PDB file of C-alpha atoms in Angstrom:
ATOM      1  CA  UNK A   1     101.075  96.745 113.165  1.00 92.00           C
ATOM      2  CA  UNK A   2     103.258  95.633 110.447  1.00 94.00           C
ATOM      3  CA  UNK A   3     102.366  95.184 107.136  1.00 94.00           C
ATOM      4  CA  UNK A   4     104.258  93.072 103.898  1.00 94.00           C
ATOM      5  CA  UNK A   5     102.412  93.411 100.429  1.00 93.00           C
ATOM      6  CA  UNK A   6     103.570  91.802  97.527  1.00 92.00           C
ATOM      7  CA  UNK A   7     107.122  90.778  98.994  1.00 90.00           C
ATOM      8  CA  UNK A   8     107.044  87.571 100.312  1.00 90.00           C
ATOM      9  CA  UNK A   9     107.300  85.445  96.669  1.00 89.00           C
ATOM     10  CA  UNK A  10     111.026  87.380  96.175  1.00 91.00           C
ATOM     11  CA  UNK A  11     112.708  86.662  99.392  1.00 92.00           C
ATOM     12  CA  UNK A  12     114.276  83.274  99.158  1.00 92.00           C
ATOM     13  CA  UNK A  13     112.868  80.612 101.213  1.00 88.00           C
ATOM     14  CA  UNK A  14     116.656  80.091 103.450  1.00 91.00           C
ATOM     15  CA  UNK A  15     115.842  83.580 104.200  1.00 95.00           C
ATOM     16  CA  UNK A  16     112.017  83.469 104.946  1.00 95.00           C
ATOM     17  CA  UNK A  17     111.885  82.958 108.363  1.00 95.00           C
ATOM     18  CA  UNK A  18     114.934  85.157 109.295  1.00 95.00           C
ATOM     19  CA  UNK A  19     112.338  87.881 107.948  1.00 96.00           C
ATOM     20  CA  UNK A  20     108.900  86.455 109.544  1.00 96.00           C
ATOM     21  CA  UNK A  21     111.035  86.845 112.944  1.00 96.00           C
ATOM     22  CA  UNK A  22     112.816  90.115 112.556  1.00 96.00           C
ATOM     23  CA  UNK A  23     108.872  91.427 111.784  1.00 95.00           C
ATOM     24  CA  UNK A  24     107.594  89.749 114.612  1.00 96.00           C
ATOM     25  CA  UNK A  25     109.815  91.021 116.609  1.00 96.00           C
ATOM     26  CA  UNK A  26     109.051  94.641 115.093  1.00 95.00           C
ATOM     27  CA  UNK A  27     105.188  94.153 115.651  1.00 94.00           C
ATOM     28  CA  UNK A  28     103.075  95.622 118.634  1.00 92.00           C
ATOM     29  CA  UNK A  29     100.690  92.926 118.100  1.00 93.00           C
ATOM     30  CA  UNK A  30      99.771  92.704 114.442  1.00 95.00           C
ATOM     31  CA  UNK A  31     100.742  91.545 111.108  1.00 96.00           C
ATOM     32  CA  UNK A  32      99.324  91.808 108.205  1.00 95.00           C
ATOM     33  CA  UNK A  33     100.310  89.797 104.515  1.00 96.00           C
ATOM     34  CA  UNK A  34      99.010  90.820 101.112  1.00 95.00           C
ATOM     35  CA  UNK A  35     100.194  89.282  97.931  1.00 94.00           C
ATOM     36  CA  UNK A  36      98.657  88.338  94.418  1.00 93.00           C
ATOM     37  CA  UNK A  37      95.546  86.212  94.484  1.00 91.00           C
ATOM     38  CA  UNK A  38      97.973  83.053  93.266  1.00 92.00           C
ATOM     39  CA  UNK A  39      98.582  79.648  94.356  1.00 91.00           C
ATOM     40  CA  UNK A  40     102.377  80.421  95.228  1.00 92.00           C
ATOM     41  CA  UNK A  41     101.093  82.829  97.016  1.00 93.00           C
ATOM     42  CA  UNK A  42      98.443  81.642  98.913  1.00 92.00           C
ATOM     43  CA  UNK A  43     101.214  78.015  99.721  1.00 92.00           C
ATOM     44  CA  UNK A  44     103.705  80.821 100.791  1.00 94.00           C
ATOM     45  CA  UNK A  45     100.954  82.148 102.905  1.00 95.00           C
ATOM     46  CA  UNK A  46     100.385  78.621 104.024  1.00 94.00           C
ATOM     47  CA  UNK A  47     104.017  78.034 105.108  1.00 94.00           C
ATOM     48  CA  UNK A  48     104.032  81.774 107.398  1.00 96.00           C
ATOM     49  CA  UNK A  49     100.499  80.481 108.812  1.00 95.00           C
ATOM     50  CA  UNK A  50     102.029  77.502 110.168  1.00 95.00           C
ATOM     51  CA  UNK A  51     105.491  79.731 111.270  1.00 96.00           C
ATOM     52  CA  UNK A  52     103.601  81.952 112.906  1.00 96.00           C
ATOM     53  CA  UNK A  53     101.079  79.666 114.768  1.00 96.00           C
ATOM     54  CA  UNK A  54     103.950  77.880 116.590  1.00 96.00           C
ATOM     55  CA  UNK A  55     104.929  80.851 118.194  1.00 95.00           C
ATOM     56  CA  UNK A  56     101.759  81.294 119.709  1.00 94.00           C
ATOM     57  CA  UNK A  57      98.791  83.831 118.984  1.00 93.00           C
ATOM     58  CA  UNK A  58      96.134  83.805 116.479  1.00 94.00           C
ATOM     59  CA  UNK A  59      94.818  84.215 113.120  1.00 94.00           C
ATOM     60  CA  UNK A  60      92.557  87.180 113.102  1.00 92.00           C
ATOM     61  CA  UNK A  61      91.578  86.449 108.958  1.00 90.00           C
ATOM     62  CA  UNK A  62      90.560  85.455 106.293  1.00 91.00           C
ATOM     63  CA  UNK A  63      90.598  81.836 108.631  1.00 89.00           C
ATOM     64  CA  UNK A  64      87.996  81.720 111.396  1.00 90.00           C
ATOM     65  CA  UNK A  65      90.045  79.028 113.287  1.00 92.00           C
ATOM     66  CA  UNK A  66      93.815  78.307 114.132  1.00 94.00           C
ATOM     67  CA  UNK A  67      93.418  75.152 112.765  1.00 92.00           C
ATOM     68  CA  UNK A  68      95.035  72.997 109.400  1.00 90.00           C
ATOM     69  CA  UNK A  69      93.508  74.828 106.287  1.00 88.00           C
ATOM     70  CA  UNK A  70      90.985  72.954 104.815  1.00 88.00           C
ATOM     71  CA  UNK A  71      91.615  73.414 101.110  1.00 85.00           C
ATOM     72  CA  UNK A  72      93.042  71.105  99.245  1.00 78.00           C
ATOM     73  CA  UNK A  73      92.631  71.311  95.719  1.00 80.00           C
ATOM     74  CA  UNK A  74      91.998  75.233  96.230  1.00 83.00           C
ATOM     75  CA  UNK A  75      93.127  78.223  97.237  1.00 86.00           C
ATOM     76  CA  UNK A  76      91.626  81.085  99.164  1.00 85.00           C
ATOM     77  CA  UNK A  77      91.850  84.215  97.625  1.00 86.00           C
ATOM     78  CA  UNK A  78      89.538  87.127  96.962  1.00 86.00           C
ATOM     79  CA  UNK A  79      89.082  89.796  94.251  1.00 86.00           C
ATOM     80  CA  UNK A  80      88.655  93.864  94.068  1.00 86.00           C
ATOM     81  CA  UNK A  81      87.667  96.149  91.691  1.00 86.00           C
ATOM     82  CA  UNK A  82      90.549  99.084  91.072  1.00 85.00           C
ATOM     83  CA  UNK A  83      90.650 101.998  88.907  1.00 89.00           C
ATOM     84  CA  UNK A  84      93.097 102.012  86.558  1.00 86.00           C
ATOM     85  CA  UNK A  85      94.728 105.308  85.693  1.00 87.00           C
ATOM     86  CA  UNK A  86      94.997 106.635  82.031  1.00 86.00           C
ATOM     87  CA  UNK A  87      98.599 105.494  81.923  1.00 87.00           C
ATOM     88  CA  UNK A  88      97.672 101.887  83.505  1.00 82.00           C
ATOM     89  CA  UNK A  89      95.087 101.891  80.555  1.00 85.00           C
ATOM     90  CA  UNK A  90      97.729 102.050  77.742  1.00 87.00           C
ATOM     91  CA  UNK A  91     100.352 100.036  79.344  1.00 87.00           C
ATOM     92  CA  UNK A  92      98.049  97.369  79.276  1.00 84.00           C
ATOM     93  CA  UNK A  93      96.311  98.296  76.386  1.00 86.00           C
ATOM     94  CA  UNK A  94      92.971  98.321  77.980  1.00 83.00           C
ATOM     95  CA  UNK A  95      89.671  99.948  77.586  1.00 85.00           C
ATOM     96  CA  UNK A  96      88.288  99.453  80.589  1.00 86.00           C
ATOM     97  CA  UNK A  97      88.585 101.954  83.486  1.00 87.00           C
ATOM     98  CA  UNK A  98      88.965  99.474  86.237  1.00 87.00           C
ATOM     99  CA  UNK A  99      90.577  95.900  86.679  1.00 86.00           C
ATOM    100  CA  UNK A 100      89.330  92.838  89.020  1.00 87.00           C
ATOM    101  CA  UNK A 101      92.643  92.923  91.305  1.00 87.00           C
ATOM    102  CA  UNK A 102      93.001  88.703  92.695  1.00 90.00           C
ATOM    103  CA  UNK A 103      94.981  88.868  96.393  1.00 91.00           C
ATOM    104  CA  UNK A 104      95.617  86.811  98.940  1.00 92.00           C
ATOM    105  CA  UNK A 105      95.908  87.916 102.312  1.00 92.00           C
ATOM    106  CA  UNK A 106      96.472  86.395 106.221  1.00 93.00           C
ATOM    107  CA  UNK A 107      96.199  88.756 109.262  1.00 94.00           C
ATOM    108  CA  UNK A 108      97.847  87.454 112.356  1.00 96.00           C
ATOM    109  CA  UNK A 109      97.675  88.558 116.359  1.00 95.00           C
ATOM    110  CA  UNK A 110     100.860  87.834 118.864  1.00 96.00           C
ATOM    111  CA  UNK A 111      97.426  87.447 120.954  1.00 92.00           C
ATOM    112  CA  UNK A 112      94.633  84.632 121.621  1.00 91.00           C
ATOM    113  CA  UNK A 113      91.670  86.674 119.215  1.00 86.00           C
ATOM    114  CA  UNK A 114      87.975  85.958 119.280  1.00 85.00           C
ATOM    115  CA  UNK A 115      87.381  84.075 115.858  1.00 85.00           C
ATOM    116  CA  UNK A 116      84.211  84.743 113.565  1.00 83.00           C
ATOM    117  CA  UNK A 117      81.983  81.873 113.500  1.00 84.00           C
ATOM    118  CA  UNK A 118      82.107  81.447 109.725  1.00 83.00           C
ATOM    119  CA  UNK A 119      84.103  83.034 106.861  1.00 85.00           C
ATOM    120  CA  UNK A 120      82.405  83.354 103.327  1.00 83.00           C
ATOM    121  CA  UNK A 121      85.800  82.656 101.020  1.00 78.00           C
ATOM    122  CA  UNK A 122      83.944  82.864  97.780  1.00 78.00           C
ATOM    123  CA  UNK A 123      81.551  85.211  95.699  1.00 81.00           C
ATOM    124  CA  UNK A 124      78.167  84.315  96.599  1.00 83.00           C
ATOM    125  CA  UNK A 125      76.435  82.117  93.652  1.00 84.00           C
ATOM    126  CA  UNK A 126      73.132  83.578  92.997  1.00 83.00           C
ATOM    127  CA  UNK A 127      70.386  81.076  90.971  1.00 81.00           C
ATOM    128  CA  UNK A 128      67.403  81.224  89.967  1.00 79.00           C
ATOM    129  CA  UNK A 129      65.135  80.848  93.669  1.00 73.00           C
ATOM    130  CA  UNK A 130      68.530  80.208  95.753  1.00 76.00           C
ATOM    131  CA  UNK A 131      71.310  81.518  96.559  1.00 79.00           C
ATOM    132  CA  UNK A 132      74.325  79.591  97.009  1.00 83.00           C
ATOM    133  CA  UNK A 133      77.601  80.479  99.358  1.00 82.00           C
ATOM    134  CA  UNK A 134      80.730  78.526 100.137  1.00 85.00           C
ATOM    135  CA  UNK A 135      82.057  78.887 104.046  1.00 85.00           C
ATOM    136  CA  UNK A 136      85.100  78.327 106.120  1.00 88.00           C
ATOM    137  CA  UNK A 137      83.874  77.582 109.400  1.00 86.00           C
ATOM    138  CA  UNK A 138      85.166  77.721 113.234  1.00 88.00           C
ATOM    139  CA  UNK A 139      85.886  73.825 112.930  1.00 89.00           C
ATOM    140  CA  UNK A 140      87.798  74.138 110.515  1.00 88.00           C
ATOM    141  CA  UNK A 141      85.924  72.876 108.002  1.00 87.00           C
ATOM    142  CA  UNK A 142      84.441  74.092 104.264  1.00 86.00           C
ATOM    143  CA  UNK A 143      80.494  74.204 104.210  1.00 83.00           C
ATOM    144  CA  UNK A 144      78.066  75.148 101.267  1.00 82.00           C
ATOM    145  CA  UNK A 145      75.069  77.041 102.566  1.00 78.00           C
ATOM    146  CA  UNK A 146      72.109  77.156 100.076  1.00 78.00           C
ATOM    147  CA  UNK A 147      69.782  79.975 100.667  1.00 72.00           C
ATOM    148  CA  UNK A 148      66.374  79.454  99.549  1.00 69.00           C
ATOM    149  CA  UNK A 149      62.538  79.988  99.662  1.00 58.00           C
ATOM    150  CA  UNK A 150      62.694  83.865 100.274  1.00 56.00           C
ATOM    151  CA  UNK A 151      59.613  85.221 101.421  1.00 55.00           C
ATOM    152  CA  UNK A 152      59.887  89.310 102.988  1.00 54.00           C
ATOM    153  CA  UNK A 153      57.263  91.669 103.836  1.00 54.00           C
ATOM    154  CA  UNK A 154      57.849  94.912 104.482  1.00 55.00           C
ATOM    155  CA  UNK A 155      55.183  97.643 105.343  1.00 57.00           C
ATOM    156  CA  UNK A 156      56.182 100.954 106.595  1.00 55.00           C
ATOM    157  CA  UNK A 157      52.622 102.053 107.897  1.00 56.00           C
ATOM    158  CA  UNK A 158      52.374  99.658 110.417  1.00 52.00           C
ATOM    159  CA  UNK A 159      55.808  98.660 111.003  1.00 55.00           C
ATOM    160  CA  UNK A 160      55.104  94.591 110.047  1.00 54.00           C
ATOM    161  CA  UNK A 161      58.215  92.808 108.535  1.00 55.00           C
ATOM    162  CA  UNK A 162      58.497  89.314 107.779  1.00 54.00           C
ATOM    163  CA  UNK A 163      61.486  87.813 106.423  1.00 55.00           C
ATOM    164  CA  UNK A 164      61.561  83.688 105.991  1.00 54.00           C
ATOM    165  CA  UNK A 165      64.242  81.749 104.466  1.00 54.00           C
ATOM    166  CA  UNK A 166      65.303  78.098 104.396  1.00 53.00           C
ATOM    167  CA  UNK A 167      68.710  77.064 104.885  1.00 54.00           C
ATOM    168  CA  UNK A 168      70.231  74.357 103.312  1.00 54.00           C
ATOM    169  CA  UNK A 169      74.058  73.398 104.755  1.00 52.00           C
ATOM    170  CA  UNK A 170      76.057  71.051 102.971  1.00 52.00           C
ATOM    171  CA  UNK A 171      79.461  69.518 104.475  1.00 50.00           C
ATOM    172  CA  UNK A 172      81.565  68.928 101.097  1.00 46.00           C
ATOM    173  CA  UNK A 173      83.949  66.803 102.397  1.00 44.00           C
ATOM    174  CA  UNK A 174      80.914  64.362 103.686  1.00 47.00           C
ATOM    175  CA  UNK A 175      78.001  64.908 101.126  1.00 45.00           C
ATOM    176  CA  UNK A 176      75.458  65.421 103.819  1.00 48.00           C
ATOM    177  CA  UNK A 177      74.135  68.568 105.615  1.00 49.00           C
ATOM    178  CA  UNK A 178      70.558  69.424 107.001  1.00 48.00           C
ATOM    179  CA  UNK A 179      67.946  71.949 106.745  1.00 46.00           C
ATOM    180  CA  UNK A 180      66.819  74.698 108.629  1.00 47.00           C
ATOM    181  CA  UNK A 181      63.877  77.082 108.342  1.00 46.00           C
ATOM    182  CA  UNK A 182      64.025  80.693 109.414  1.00 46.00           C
ATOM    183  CA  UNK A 183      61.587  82.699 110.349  1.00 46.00           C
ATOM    184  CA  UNK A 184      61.279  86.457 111.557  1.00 47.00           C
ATOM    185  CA  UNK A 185      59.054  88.238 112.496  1.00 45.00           C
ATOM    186  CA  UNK A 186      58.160  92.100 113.897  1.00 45.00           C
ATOM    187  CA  UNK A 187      54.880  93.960 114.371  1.00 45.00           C
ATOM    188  CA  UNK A 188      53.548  96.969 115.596  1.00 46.00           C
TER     189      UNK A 188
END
């Protein structure tokens, strides 16, 4: 597997795909791009995607499908939670002992991969009685799934759990969705 983190914003773009080939060519199978949680970033990312598609293979993540990203006037990116080190704290002058790091990342197979069905691309939203999460899906396209109505049992005696849910999904792009109820059940 190779791996590029935080490089691919420097090299110029006459000499991007000279260096998406020579690590293709280095690869066993894998490659995997991190870079900062941007929107030149995440375009750049974009731009490899599309590089990299037309040579065959698949994209193993964040995307569930090998399709045209869906986003338009977003970009996918994620966040982590770092330490920072005493010096980190007084370069930047900050009194916290940990930063929320933003990246962008795409991880990409020379091979035809299994994709997940869905891909949850931002923090879930959590309300008051719902809970609220926005999906990339197989298709291709962005859904919002509501979670709501949470009913759970739980007994340990006699092993009886009950878990029942509703679930609300909402296509953004066409405003209408449907709703399904869940229900589970075990007993002893």
């Amino acid at each position: 597997m190779v791996v590029s983190s935080y490089f691919i914003n420097e090299i110029d773009d006459k000499l991007l795909n000279k260096y998406l080939d020579q690590i293709y060519e280095m690869s066993n199978g894998y490659i995997l791009f991190v870079e900062p949680g941007t929107v030149k970033s995440y375009e750049r990312l974009m731009k490899i995607r599309e590089y990299l598609l037309a040579k065959g293979g698949s994209i193993v993540a964040p995307c569930p499908h090998d399709k045209k990203c869906p986003l338009v006037s977003d970009w996918c990116h994620f966040t982590v939670r770092v330490e920072r080190s005493k010096l980190l704290k007084d370069i930047k002058k900050g009194e916290a002992p940990y930063e929320d790091e933003k990246f962008s990342y795409l991880f990409y197979s020379k091979n035809k991969e299994k994709h997940a069905k869905n891909r949850v691309f931002r923090h879930p939203f959590y309300g008051n009685g719902f809970v609220s999460l926005k999906l990339c899906d197989e298709l291709g396209d962005i859904n919002n799934y509501v979670l709501t109505s949470f009913n759970v049992s739980y007994t340990t005696n006699n092993y009886t759990i009950e878990f029942h849910f509703n679930i609300s999904i909402t296509k953004s792009d066409e405003g209408n969705g449907c709703t399904t109820t869940v229900f589970f059940k075990i007993s002893r």
